[in-house]
Short mmCIF file of C-alpha atoms and ligand atoms in Angstrom, two decimals:
data_model
loop_
_atom_site.label_atom_id
_atom_site.label_comp_id
_atom_site.label_asym_id
_atom_site.label_seq_id
_atom_site.Cartn_x
_atom_site.Cartn_y
_atom_site.Cartn_z
CA MET O 1 0.42 -0.05 -0.18
CA SER O 2 1.28 3.22 -1.18
CA LYS O 3 0.94 6.28 1.89
CA VAL O 4 0.24 8.45 -0.61
CA GLY O 5 -2.88 6.44 -2.00
CA PHE O 6 -5.47 8.00 0.12
CA LEU O 7 -4.41 11.21 -0.52
CA ASN O 8 -5.59 10.74 -4.18
CA PRO O 9 -9.00 10.31 -4.60
CA LEU O 10 -8.01 8.83 -7.88
CA ASN O 11 -6.71 5.94 -6.59
CA SER O 12 -9.31 5.11 -4.06
CA MET O 13 -11.77 4.88 -6.98
CA ASN O 14 -12.50 1.16 -8.38
CA LEU O 15 -12.54 0.80 -11.93
CA ARG O 16 -16.00 0.77 -12.83
CA GLN O 17 -16.32 4.49 -11.09
CA LYS O 18 -12.57 5.54 -12.87
CA THR O 19 -14.88 4.73 -16.20
CA ILE O 20 -18.31 6.55 -15.11
CA LEU O 21 -15.79 9.67 -14.81
CA LEU O 22 -13.87 9.38 -17.73
CA ILE O 23 -17.12 9.13 -19.61
CA ALA O 24 -18.65 11.83 -17.25
CA VAL O 25 -15.46 14.39 -18.36
CA ILE O 26 -14.82 13.25 -22.32
CA ILE O 27 -19.57 14.22 -22.73
CA LEU O 28 -18.41 17.66 -20.98
CA VAL O 29 -16.11 18.61 -23.17
CA LEU O 30 -17.98 17.69 -25.92
CA VAL O 31 -20.73 19.53 -24.98
CA THR O 32 -18.99 22.36 -24.19
CA ILE O 33 -17.60 22.56 -27.69
CA PHE O 34 -20.84 21.78 -29.00
CA LEU O 35 -23.04 24.06 -26.74
CA SER O 36 -20.12 26.73 -27.27
CA SER O 37 -19.69 26.59 -30.92
CA TYR O 38 -23.84 27.89 -31.32
CA SER O 39 -23.68 30.49 -28.42
CA ILE O 40 -19.97 32.11 -29.11
CA ASP O 41 -19.74 35.83 -30.33
CA THR O 42 -19.26 35.92 -33.94
CA SER O 43 -18.17 39.47 -33.30
CA THR O 44 -14.52 38.28 -33.45
CA MET O 45 -15.12 36.71 -36.87
CA VAL O 46 -16.01 38.96 -38.95
CA THR O 47 -13.35 41.01 -41.36
CA ASN O 48 -10.89 43.11 -39.39
CA PHE O 49 -8.00 44.14 -41.87
CA MET O 50 -6.23 45.55 -39.11
CA ALA O 51 -5.68 41.94 -37.05
CA ARG O 52 -4.42 40.08 -40.59
CA ASN O 53 -2.38 37.37 -40.10
CA GLN O 54 -1.34 37.55 -36.38
CA ALA O 55 0.17 34.74 -34.83
CA PRO O 56 -1.14 33.07 -31.64
CA SER O 57 -1.35 35.46 -28.70
CA PHE O 58 -3.53 35.90 -25.85
CA GLU O 59 -6.06 38.21 -27.53
CA HIS O 60 -6.03 35.43 -30.29
CA LEU O 61 -5.12 32.02 -29.05
CA PHE O 62 -5.35 30.10 -32.42
CA GLY O 63 -4.27 33.42 -34.41
CA THR O 64 -6.11 35.23 -36.92
CA ASP O 65 -6.48 34.31 -40.86
CA TRP O 66 -5.92 37.01 -43.83
CA LEU O 67 -9.25 38.41 -43.29
CA GLY O 68 -8.17 38.88 -39.74
CA ARG O 69 -11.12 36.31 -38.50
CA ASP O 70 -10.20 35.03 -35.35
CA MET O 71 -8.77 31.48 -35.59
CA PHE O 72 -10.21 30.46 -32.23
CA THR O 73 -14.32 31.19 -32.75
CA ARG O 74 -13.92 29.62 -36.50
CA THR O 75 -12.40 26.12 -34.88
CA ILE O 76 -14.89 25.83 -32.05
CA LYS O 77 -17.66 26.59 -34.75
CA GLY O 78 -16.32 24.29 -37.28
CA LEU O 79 -15.96 21.82 -33.95
CA GLY O 80 -19.69 22.50 -33.88
CA LEU O 81 -20.75 21.77 -37.41
CA SER O 82 -18.48 18.72 -36.99
CA ILE O 83 -20.36 17.32 -33.94
CA MET O 84 -23.58 17.74 -35.46
CA ILE O 85 -22.90 16.29 -38.94
CA GLY O 86 -21.37 13.51 -37.18
CA ALA O 87 -24.29 12.83 -34.77
CA ILE O 88 -26.74 12.96 -37.77
CA ALA O 89 -24.90 10.32 -39.98
CA SER O 90 -24.13 8.37 -36.73
CA ILE O 91 -27.32 8.01 -35.86
CA LEU O 92 -28.58 7.44 -39.18
CA SER O 93 -26.30 5.17 -39.66
CA SER O 94 -27.43 2.79 -37.18
CA ILE O 95 -30.95 3.44 -38.06
CA VAL O 96 -29.79 1.80 -41.40
CA ALA O 97 -27.71 -1.26 -39.55
CA MET O 98 -30.85 -2.12 -37.65
CA ILE O 99 -33.14 -2.09 -40.46
CA MET O 100 -30.87 -4.02 -42.38
CA ALA O 101 -30.39 -6.60 -39.64
CA PHE O 102 -33.94 -6.86 -38.84
CA LEU O 103 -34.71 -7.56 -42.32
CA SER O 104 -31.94 -10.29 -42.19
CA SER O 105 -33.79 -11.90 -39.31
CA ILE O 106 -37.36 -12.22 -41.08
CA ASN O 107 -35.92 -15.15 -43.35
CA LYS O 108 -33.14 -17.03 -45.21
CA TYR O 109 -33.33 -14.92 -48.42
CA GLY O 110 -33.58 -11.72 -46.70
CA ASP O 111 -30.49 -12.93 -44.45
CA THR O 112 -28.60 -14.07 -48.12
CA LEU O 113 -29.40 -10.74 -49.78
CA MET O 114 -28.13 -8.77 -46.07
CA ALA O 115 -25.02 -10.94 -45.72
CA TRP O 116 -23.97 -10.16 -49.92
CA LEU O 117 -24.90 -6.16 -49.05
CA ILE O 118 -22.96 -5.97 -46.09
CA ASP O 119 -20.04 -7.58 -48.16
CA PHE O 120 -20.51 -5.60 -51.04
CA PHE O 121 -20.81 -2.60 -49.07
CA SER O 122 -17.54 -2.78 -47.24
CA SER O 123 -15.66 -3.87 -49.92
CA ILE O 124 -15.59 -0.30 -51.70
CA PRO O 125 -13.02 2.33 -50.19
CA HIS O 126 -15.45 4.63 -48.12
CA LEU O 127 -14.17 7.45 -49.33
CA LEU O 128 -14.82 6.52 -52.91
CA LEU O 129 -18.30 5.87 -52.25
CA LEU O 130 -18.98 8.70 -50.40
CA ILE O 131 -17.38 10.95 -52.64
CA MET O 132 -19.94 9.21 -55.31
CA ILE O 133 -23.28 9.68 -53.32
CA SER O 134 -22.53 13.39 -52.00
CA ILE O 135 -21.58 14.03 -55.42
CA CYS O 136 -25.16 12.87 -56.55
CA LEU O 137 -27.12 14.52 -54.01
CA GLY O 138 -25.66 17.34 -55.02
CA LYS O 139 -22.83 18.07 -52.43
CA GLY O 140 -23.66 19.95 -49.28
CA ALA O 141 -24.37 18.97 -45.60
CA ILE O 142 -27.30 16.22 -46.91
CA GLY O 143 -24.75 14.87 -49.43
CA VAL O 144 -21.83 14.21 -46.98
CA ILE O 145 -24.32 13.00 -43.92
CA ILE O 146 -26.05 10.05 -46.80
CA GLY O 147 -23.11 9.09 -47.66
CA VAL O 148 -21.09 8.26 -44.25
CA ALA O 149 -24.65 6.78 -43.38
CA PHE O 150 -24.89 4.62 -46.32
CA THR O 151 -21.03 3.85 -46.03
CA HIS O 152 -20.81 3.34 -42.28
CA TRP O 153 -23.79 1.21 -41.70
CA THR O 154 -22.21 -2.67 -42.26
CA SER O 155 -19.80 -2.72 -39.10
CA LEU O 156 -22.91 -2.10 -36.68
CA ALA O 157 -25.62 -4.78 -39.31
CA ARG O 158 -22.58 -7.42 -39.39
CA VAL O 159 -22.71 -7.42 -35.36
CA LEU O 160 -26.17 -7.21 -35.03
CA ARG O 161 -26.88 -9.92 -37.49
CA VAL O 162 -24.69 -12.55 -35.98
CA GLU O 163 -26.41 -11.69 -32.40
CA ILE O 164 -29.96 -11.80 -33.54
CA LYS O 165 -28.94 -14.93 -35.05
CA GLU O 166 -27.66 -16.07 -32.16
CA ILE O 167 -30.63 -15.04 -29.43
CA ASN O 168 -33.31 -16.43 -32.14
CA THR O 169 -32.04 -19.84 -32.74
CA SER O 170 -31.52 -20.17 -29.17
CA GLU O 171 -32.94 -22.45 -26.47
CA TYR O 172 -34.94 -19.85 -24.07
CA VAL O 173 -36.26 -17.98 -27.21
CA ASN O 174 -37.60 -21.24 -28.73
CA LEU O 175 -39.24 -21.95 -25.60
CA ALA O 176 -40.40 -18.44 -25.43
CA ARG O 177 -42.30 -19.67 -28.66
CA ARG O 178 -43.20 -23.15 -27.67
CA LEU O 179 -44.92 -20.54 -24.96
CA GLY O 180 -46.99 -19.11 -27.24
CA LYS O 181 -44.69 -15.84 -27.35
CA GLY O 182 -44.91 -14.28 -31.25
CA ASN O 183 -42.42 -12.56 -33.18
CA LEU O 184 -43.11 -9.07 -30.78
CA TRP O 185 -42.94 -10.49 -27.76
CA VAL O 186 -39.29 -11.93 -28.75
CA ALA O 187 -37.98 -8.82 -30.53
CA LYS O 188 -38.64 -7.06 -27.49
CA GLU O 189 -38.20 -8.71 -24.61
CA HIS O 190 -35.43 -11.12 -25.86
CA ILE O 191 -33.52 -9.30 -28.79
CA LEU O 192 -33.69 -5.91 -27.81
CA PRO O 193 -32.20 -5.77 -24.70
CA LEU O 194 -29.46 -7.69 -25.43
CA VAL O 195 -28.55 -5.57 -28.78
CA VAL O 196 -28.91 -2.39 -26.95
CA THR O 197 -25.23 -2.35 -25.52
CA GLN O 198 -24.10 -3.02 -28.92
CA ILE O 199 -26.76 -0.52 -30.73
CA ILE O 200 -25.07 2.47 -28.45
CA VAL O 201 -21.48 1.35 -28.84
CA GLY O 202 -21.67 0.86 -32.30
CA THR O 203 -23.28 4.40 -33.08
CA LEU O 204 -20.28 6.41 -30.83
CA LEU O 205 -18.02 4.56 -32.72
CA ILE O 206 -18.83 5.79 -36.22
CA PHE O 207 -18.97 9.71 -34.41
CA PRO O 208 -15.11 9.40 -35.57
CA HIS O 209 -15.19 8.45 -38.99
CA ALA O 210 -18.17 10.61 -39.82
CA ILE O 211 -16.55 13.11 -38.32
CA MET O 212 -13.20 12.53 -40.35
CA HIS O 213 -14.72 11.46 -43.68
CA GLU O 214 -16.46 14.67 -43.60
CA ALA O 215 -13.26 17.11 -43.02
CA SER O 216 -11.54 15.07 -45.52
CA ILE O 217 -14.44 14.66 -48.56
CA THR O 218 -14.94 18.58 -47.49
CA PHE O 219 -11.00 19.80 -48.08
CA LEU O 220 -10.97 17.91 -51.10
CA GLY O 221 -13.97 19.81 -52.30
CA PHE O 222 -16.77 17.29 -52.58
CA GLY O 223 -18.06 18.00 -49.33
CA LEU O 224 -19.69 21.40 -47.68
CA SER O 225 -19.76 24.60 -49.42
CA PRO O 226 -17.08 27.27 -48.93
CA HIS O 227 -19.51 29.33 -46.92
CA GLU O 228 -20.15 26.48 -44.29
CA PRO O 229 -17.79 27.19 -41.23
CA ALA O 230 -16.33 23.68 -41.38
CA ILE O 231 -12.80 22.66 -40.09
CA GLY O 232 -12.46 20.88 -44.11
CA ILE O 233 -13.05 24.31 -45.38
CA ILE O 234 -10.91 25.52 -43.02
CA LEU O 235 -8.03 23.13 -43.54
CA SER O 236 -8.15 23.92 -47.88
CA GLU O 237 -7.94 27.37 -47.44
CA SER O 238 -4.95 27.58 -45.47
CA MET O 239 -3.14 25.49 -47.54
CA SER O 240 -2.01 28.20 -49.49
CA TYR O 241 -1.25 30.13 -46.46
CA LEU O 242 1.20 27.64 -45.17
CA THR O 243 3.62 28.11 -47.18
CA MET O 244 3.97 31.93 -46.06
CA GLY O 245 4.35 30.65 -42.80
CA ASP O 246 1.28 30.88 -41.40
CA TRP O 247 1.19 27.54 -39.66
CA TRP O 248 -0.87 27.99 -37.65
CA LEU O 249 -4.19 28.43 -39.66
CA ALA O 250 -3.81 24.61 -40.30
CA PHE O 251 -1.86 23.51 -37.04
CA PHE O 252 -4.83 24.26 -34.38
CA PRO O 253 -7.90 23.75 -36.43
CA GLY O 254 -6.74 19.95 -37.59
CA ALA O 255 -5.52 19.24 -33.72
CA ALA O 256 -8.51 20.49 -32.53
CA LEU O 257 -10.25 17.68 -34.70
CA LEU O 258 -7.75 14.89 -34.07
CA ILE O 259 -8.76 15.63 -30.10
CA VAL O 260 -13.03 15.11 -30.71
CA VAL O 261 -12.13 12.73 -32.68
CA LEU O 262 -10.46 10.50 -30.29
CA LEU O 263 -12.23 11.80 -27.28
CA PHE O 264 -15.76 9.88 -29.51
CA ASP O 265 -13.48 7.13 -29.68
CA ILE O 266 -12.07 6.82 -25.92
CA LEU O 267 -16.58 7.28 -25.30
CA GLY O 268 -17.22 4.44 -27.47
CA GLU O 269 -15.01 2.52 -26.07
CA GLN O 270 -15.41 3.38 -22.16
CA ILE O 271 -19.14 3.09 -22.66
CA GLU O 272 -18.52 -0.37 -23.92
CA LYS O 273 -16.48 -0.93 -20.92
CA LEU O 274 -19.36 -0.02 -18.51
CA LEU O 275 -22.57 -1.55 -20.33
CA ASP O 276 -20.92 -4.73 -21.15
CA PRO O 277 -17.92 -5.76 -18.74
CA THR O 278 -16.88 -9.14 -19.83
CA LYS O 279 -17.50 -8.35 -23.89
CA ALA O 280 -14.32 -5.54 -23.18
CA GLN O 281 -12.30 -7.99 -21.57
CA LYS O 282 -11.97 -9.87 -24.43
CA MET N 1 -56.98 -37.06 -23.69
CA TYR N 2 -54.45 -39.16 -25.90
CA LEU N 3 -51.25 -37.12 -27.36
CA ASN N 4 -49.73 -39.26 -30.31
CA ALA N 5 -47.00 -39.01 -32.57
CA ASN N 6 -47.93 -41.02 -35.87
CA ASN N 7 -45.47 -42.45 -38.45
CA ILE N 8 -42.59 -39.85 -37.58
CA SER N 9 -39.58 -39.80 -39.41
CA PHE N 10 -36.90 -37.03 -39.22
CA ALA N 11 -33.03 -36.94 -40.20
CA TYR N 12 -30.58 -34.23 -39.25
CA LYS N 13 -28.34 -34.98 -42.49
CA LYS N 14 -29.97 -36.61 -45.44
CA ASN N 15 -29.55 -40.73 -45.60
CA LYS N 16 -28.90 -40.91 -42.07
CA PRO N 17 -32.60 -41.07 -41.11
CA ILE N 18 -32.42 -41.12 -36.85
CA LEU N 19 -36.30 -41.23 -36.73
CA LYS N 20 -37.96 -44.17 -38.58
CA ASN N 21 -41.51 -44.15 -38.56
CA ILE N 22 -42.16 -44.22 -34.98
CA SER N 23 -45.40 -44.09 -33.22
CA ILE N 24 -46.08 -43.22 -29.83
CA SER N 25 -49.00 -42.94 -27.82
CA ILE N 26 -49.64 -40.81 -24.62
CA PRO N 27 -52.54 -41.33 -22.13
CA ASP N 28 -52.74 -38.39 -20.00
CA ASN N 29 -53.51 -40.19 -16.87
CA LYS N 30 -50.48 -42.34 -17.24
CA VAL N 31 -46.45 -41.69 -16.85
CA ILE N 32 -44.35 -43.93 -19.88
CA GLY N 33 -41.10 -44.60 -19.80
CA LEU N 34 -39.17 -44.40 -22.61
CA MET N 35 -35.24 -45.91 -22.53
CA GLY N 36 -32.60 -46.54 -25.09
CA ASP N 37 -28.79 -46.48 -26.10
CA SER N 38 -27.08 -43.44 -25.96
CA GLY N 39 -27.44 -41.72 -29.20
CA SER N 40 -30.51 -43.34 -30.73
CA GLY N 41 -32.72 -40.38 -30.54
CA LYS N 42 -35.06 -40.09 -27.62
CA SER N 43 -34.08 -36.00 -27.48
CA THR N 44 -35.02 -35.75 -31.03
CA LEU N 45 -38.20 -37.60 -30.81
CA CYS N 46 -39.07 -35.43 -27.83
CA LYS N 47 -38.28 -32.70 -29.84
CA VAL N 48 -40.34 -33.27 -32.40
CA ILE N 49 -43.25 -34.03 -30.17
CA THR N 50 -42.84 -30.66 -28.33
CA GLY N 51 -42.70 -28.24 -31.57
CA TYR N 52 -38.99 -27.71 -31.17
CA ILE N 53 -37.83 -29.46 -34.90
CA GLU N 54 -40.49 -28.73 -37.48
CA ASN N 55 -39.34 -30.45 -40.67
CA TYR N 56 -40.27 -33.76 -39.70
CA THR N 57 -42.84 -36.45 -41.63
CA GLY N 58 -45.99 -37.92 -39.95
CA THR N 59 -47.76 -36.29 -37.71
CA VAL N 60 -48.27 -35.13 -33.91
CA THR N 61 -51.85 -34.65 -32.28
CA LEU N 62 -53.89 -34.46 -29.55
CA ASP N 63 -57.30 -36.47 -29.68
CA ARG N 64 -56.32 -36.67 -33.80
CA GLU N 65 -56.01 -32.51 -33.96
CA VAL N 66 -52.74 -31.69 -35.23
CA ILE N 67 -51.11 -29.85 -32.81
CA ASN N 68 -50.48 -25.69 -33.94
CA ASN N 69 -47.38 -25.21 -33.59
CA LYS N 70 -47.62 -21.30 -33.35
CA GLY N 71 -49.64 -20.63 -29.75
CA TYR N 72 -48.99 -22.44 -26.46
CA HIS N 73 -48.06 -25.94 -26.92
CA PRO N 74 -50.08 -29.11 -24.95
CA ALA N 75 -46.98 -30.85 -24.59
CA GLN N 76 -43.86 -28.96 -23.09
CA LEU N 77 -40.40 -30.17 -23.41
CA ILE N 78 -38.18 -30.03 -20.04
CA PHE N 79 -34.27 -30.27 -20.76
CA GLN N 80 -31.83 -32.32 -19.08
CA HIS N 81 -30.17 -28.89 -19.42
CA PRO N 82 -31.83 -25.72 -18.10
CA GLU N 83 -29.36 -23.51 -18.13
CA LYS N 84 -29.65 -23.22 -22.09
CA THR N 85 -33.49 -22.59 -21.86
CA MET N 86 -33.43 -19.38 -19.70
CA ASN N 87 -32.27 -16.31 -21.28
CA PRO N 88 -28.95 -15.05 -19.39
CA LYS N 89 -29.58 -11.68 -18.93
CA TRP N 90 -33.41 -12.50 -16.93
CA LYS N 91 -34.09 -13.11 -13.58
CA MET N 92 -35.48 -15.61 -12.02
CA HIS N 93 -38.93 -14.30 -11.35
CA LYS N 94 -39.21 -12.78 -15.25
CA VAL N 95 -37.85 -16.50 -16.37
CA LEU N 96 -40.73 -18.00 -14.60
CA GLU N 97 -43.51 -15.42 -15.14
CA GLU N 98 -42.69 -15.79 -19.03
CA SER N 99 -44.93 -18.88 -18.62
CA TRP N 100 -47.39 -18.11 -15.44
CA ASN N 101 -47.05 -17.31 -12.01
CA PRO N 102 -47.44 -20.48 -9.77
CA PRO N 103 -48.84 -20.52 -6.14
CA GLN N 104 -46.63 -19.98 -3.49
CA GLU N 105 -47.16 -23.70 -2.30
CA LEU N 106 -46.48 -24.50 -5.47
CA MET N 107 -42.79 -23.60 -5.48
CA ASP N 108 -42.81 -25.14 -1.59
CA THR N 109 -43.89 -28.29 -2.66
CA PHE N 110 -41.22 -28.27 -5.62
CA GLY N 111 -38.50 -26.70 -2.46
CA LEU N 112 -38.05 -23.31 -4.21
CA LYS N 113 -36.67 -20.66 -1.86
CA ASP N 114 -37.80 -17.43 -2.61
CA ASN N 115 -34.39 -15.70 -2.73
CA TRP N 116 -33.75 -17.34 -5.88
CA LEU N 117 -36.39 -15.39 -8.12
CA GLY N 118 -34.39 -11.81 -7.52
CA ARG N 119 -31.24 -13.96 -9.25
CA TRP N 120 -29.94 -14.43 -12.36
CA PRO N 121 -29.11 -18.15 -13.74
CA ASN N 122 -25.49 -18.22 -13.60
CA GLU N 123 -26.25 -17.60 -9.77
CA LEU N 124 -28.33 -20.80 -9.43
CA SER N 125 -26.89 -24.96 -9.03
CA GLY N 126 -28.21 -26.64 -12.32
CA GLY N 127 -30.49 -28.61 -9.70
CA GLU N 128 -32.00 -25.64 -8.51
CA LEU N 129 -32.39 -24.11 -12.20
CA GLN N 130 -34.08 -27.49 -12.92
CA ARG N 131 -37.05 -26.65 -10.52
CA PHE N 132 -37.47 -23.68 -12.07
CA SER N 133 -38.02 -24.89 -15.47
CA ILE N 134 -40.33 -27.92 -14.31
CA LEU N 135 -42.43 -25.47 -12.64
CA ARG N 136 -42.23 -23.22 -15.78
CA ALA N 137 -43.45 -26.46 -17.66
CA LEU N 138 -46.77 -26.66 -15.34
CA ASN N 139 -48.32 -23.69 -17.03
CA PRO N 140 -52.62 -24.64 -16.27
CA ASN N 141 -52.31 -24.79 -20.13
CA THR N 142 -50.06 -27.59 -20.33
CA LYS N 143 -51.51 -31.20 -20.84
CA PHE N 144 -48.48 -32.84 -21.40
CA ILE N 145 -45.22 -33.39 -19.62
CA ILE N 146 -42.24 -34.53 -21.76
CA ALA N 147 -39.60 -35.24 -19.44
CA ASP N 148 -35.76 -35.50 -21.38
CA GLU N 149 -34.03 -36.87 -18.59
CA ILE N 150 -34.84 -34.12 -16.25
CA SER N 151 -33.32 -35.51 -13.29
CA THR N 152 -29.57 -36.96 -13.85
CA MET N 153 -28.17 -33.66 -12.39
CA LEU N 154 -29.82 -34.43 -8.67
CA ASP N 155 -28.77 -36.47 -5.66
CA ALA N 156 -30.98 -39.39 -4.92
CA VAL N 157 -33.31 -37.09 -2.30
CA THR N 158 -33.17 -34.33 -4.58
CA GLN N 159 -34.04 -36.33 -7.44
CA VAL N 160 -36.89 -38.19 -5.34
CA GLN N 161 -38.49 -35.19 -3.45
CA ILE N 162 -38.90 -33.67 -7.34
CA TRP N 163 -40.10 -36.64 -8.78
CA ASP N 164 -42.76 -36.87 -6.00
CA ALA N 165 -43.90 -33.38 -6.32
CA LEU N 166 -43.83 -33.56 -10.45
CA LEU N 167 -46.00 -36.76 -10.05
CA ASP N 168 -48.25 -35.55 -7.84
CA TYR N 169 -49.27 -32.31 -9.73
CA CYS N 170 -49.87 -34.15 -12.80
CA LYS N 171 -52.46 -36.84 -11.26
CA HIS N 172 -54.19 -34.18 -9.85
CA ASN N 173 -54.35 -31.78 -12.77
CA LYS N 174 -54.67 -34.83 -15.40
CA ILE N 175 -51.19 -34.07 -17.06
CA GLY N 176 -49.44 -37.20 -19.13
CA ILE N 177 -45.72 -38.10 -18.80
CA LEU N 178 -43.30 -38.63 -20.82
CA ALA N 179 -40.15 -39.80 -19.03
CA VAL N 180 -36.87 -40.86 -20.83
CA SER N 181 -34.10 -41.55 -18.63
CA HIS N 182 -31.49 -44.16 -18.71
CA ASP N 183 -31.62 -44.98 -14.89
CA LYS N 184 -33.66 -48.51 -15.06
CA GLU N 185 -34.87 -48.18 -11.63
CA LEU N 186 -36.18 -44.51 -11.16
CA LEU N 187 -38.31 -45.16 -14.21
CA ASP N 188 -39.64 -48.78 -12.74
CA VAL N 189 -40.76 -46.49 -9.77
CA ILE N 190 -42.30 -43.62 -11.72
CA ALA N 191 -43.52 -45.37 -15.12
CA ASP N 192 -46.52 -47.42 -15.52
CA ASP N 193 -45.26 -48.71 -18.59
CA ILE N 194 -41.76 -48.55 -19.90
CA ILE N 195 -41.24 -48.51 -23.93
CA LEU N 196 -37.94 -49.70 -25.05
CA PHE N 197 -37.08 -47.06 -27.54
CA ASP N 198 -35.17 -49.76 -30.31
CA ASP N 199 -38.95 -51.47 -30.23
CA ILE N 200 -40.22 -48.65 -31.78
CA ASN N 201 -37.72 -47.27 -34.12
CA LYS N 202 -37.14 -50.14 -36.44
CA LEU N 203 -38.92 -50.30 -39.95
N1 LIG B 1 -28.95 -30.56 -33.92
C1 LIG B 1 -28.44 -31.99 -34.38
N2 LIG B 1 -27.60 -32.03 -35.35
C2 LIG B 1 -27.13 -32.83 -36.31
N3 LIG B 1 -26.92 -34.06 -35.47
C3 LIG B 1 -27.95 -34.19 -34.24
C4 LIG B 1 -28.08 -32.96 -33.51
N4 LIG B 1 -29.03 -33.43 -32.18
C5 LIG B 1 -28.48 -34.75 -32.23
N5 LIG B 1 -27.76 -35.49 -33.45
C6 LIG B 1 -27.54 -36.34 -33.55
O1 LIG B 1 -28.67 -37.48 -33.38
C7 LIG B 1 -28.30 -38.49 -33.41
C8 LIG B 1 -29.66 -38.87 -31.58
O2 LIG B 1 -29.52 -37.52 -31.07
P1 LIG B 1 -30.27 -37.59 -29.51
O3 LIG B 1 -30.20 -36.78 -29.26
O4 LIG B 1 -32.02 -37.58 -29.78
O5 LIG B 1 -29.94 -38.95 -28.96
P2 LIG B 1 -30.80 -39.63 -27.43
O6 LIG B 1 -31.08 -40.54 -27.79
O7 LIG B 1 -31.12 -38.42 -26.71
O8 LIG B 1 -29.03 -39.72 -26.89
P3 LIG B 1 -28.91 -39.54 -25.01
O9 LIG B 1 -29.55 -41.17 -24.49
O10 LIG B 1 -27.41 -39.54 -25.13
O11 LIG B 1 -29.45 -38.33 -24.40
C9 LIG B 1 -27.07 -38.86 -32.36
O12 LIG B 1 -26.22 -39.27 -33.21
C10 LIG B 1 -26.78 -37.16 -32.27
O13 LIG B 1 -25.32 -36.72 -32.74
MG1 LIG B 2 -31.04 -37.12 -24.96
#
């Protein structure tokens, strides 16, 4: 036993409490970013030629751009948009996954078709398919969201399909049917409670992908329009100024985006640990 | 009332028939014992009779009417291994309630303790779980019990207690029993008739 152990509150907590604390902190950070992006004072974002191309300072933490706009404000705005698009895309993606998994559980043909669709969609490079869908839908936020949703449902659908099949063929579900219980009962009482963890974790784990893909196709010019305060737009605009030594234009927004992505990744893992400790140990 | 299996044939894999034109009749006022070699197909027959296997040929009837496998099955199977027949994420009271709410005195005769109701399946022993799966099968809609080596895992005293309770309940409620076991002595005590599986499973 270390003497200083009891002085450090982190040491006296068990693993579960630490997990909950970590989850709470991450959610707090993400919610703060999200809320502040929609309530932040945008007056510092207007064009200000007196303060162009300034390196980071206390007044402008992330510096300013070539129009004198505060990069910190722009970054927060961009992150808010990223989280928003990530949320909609991930949820939509899980809904697609749930529908697909449900269809595959109806009968053999549905299952064969779904297995094929899952393999087909996961064999195409995400970025390529995403860009195609985005272009077809006229770029913009809708194109990105639909693009991400339709390229990222496969992993969750695969997990759900296997899990549902296992439950459906289990002896306890078979027995429930001999007790006269119908599909609705089996789905509501036996299947849903057992897959809800996978659905929550699956949705959270799509988040980082959604955010990164949105930023990258926006960066490449196939995503959000240049009028949107997106991180991808900030990064692509800053490209031409990097050569002039304005490193902060790309560094802070890029790093902030990576941190947000990492936070979502950790959040997904920790929530999985919390909800299903046996799975996380495997 | 009679439960009949008529000319049942079944194979898990093509060309390897397990059940060959089997017929068996169980009256609601008797206990029929079924004995046979390991791997001969007794459990398979039990699953056909109780609706767990559907792609067989032949018919399973209750007083000449083919049983509808959509609703509550009048012949309930009790398995040798109860743990697989319970949702691992359900507490025991829910496992029981999925079928019915047995009266307290019935729970007592089966030696089922109240505090077991709040536990998860993996917190009970095989013998304790088996009491639940027997009680679960005694829903008032049950007309026949198909007991597939249900007491193999129990010690002698518990075996007697549980069979006493089950036989008593079934006698009073006119429930017929098909009891599968390797234990000749047990069947001699509980069964009115004993059938050898090999005698009914030959073409
Ligand atoms: N799900 C299955 N798929 C394929 N073959 C199976 C399956 N279940 C059982 N069998 C095979 O069918 C045969 C009969 O099995 P069954 O369980 O009915 O025998 P049993 O008479 O109950 O044996 P025991 O006395 O050991 O319980 C065995 O050869 C077994 O390997
Ligand atoms: Mg058997």
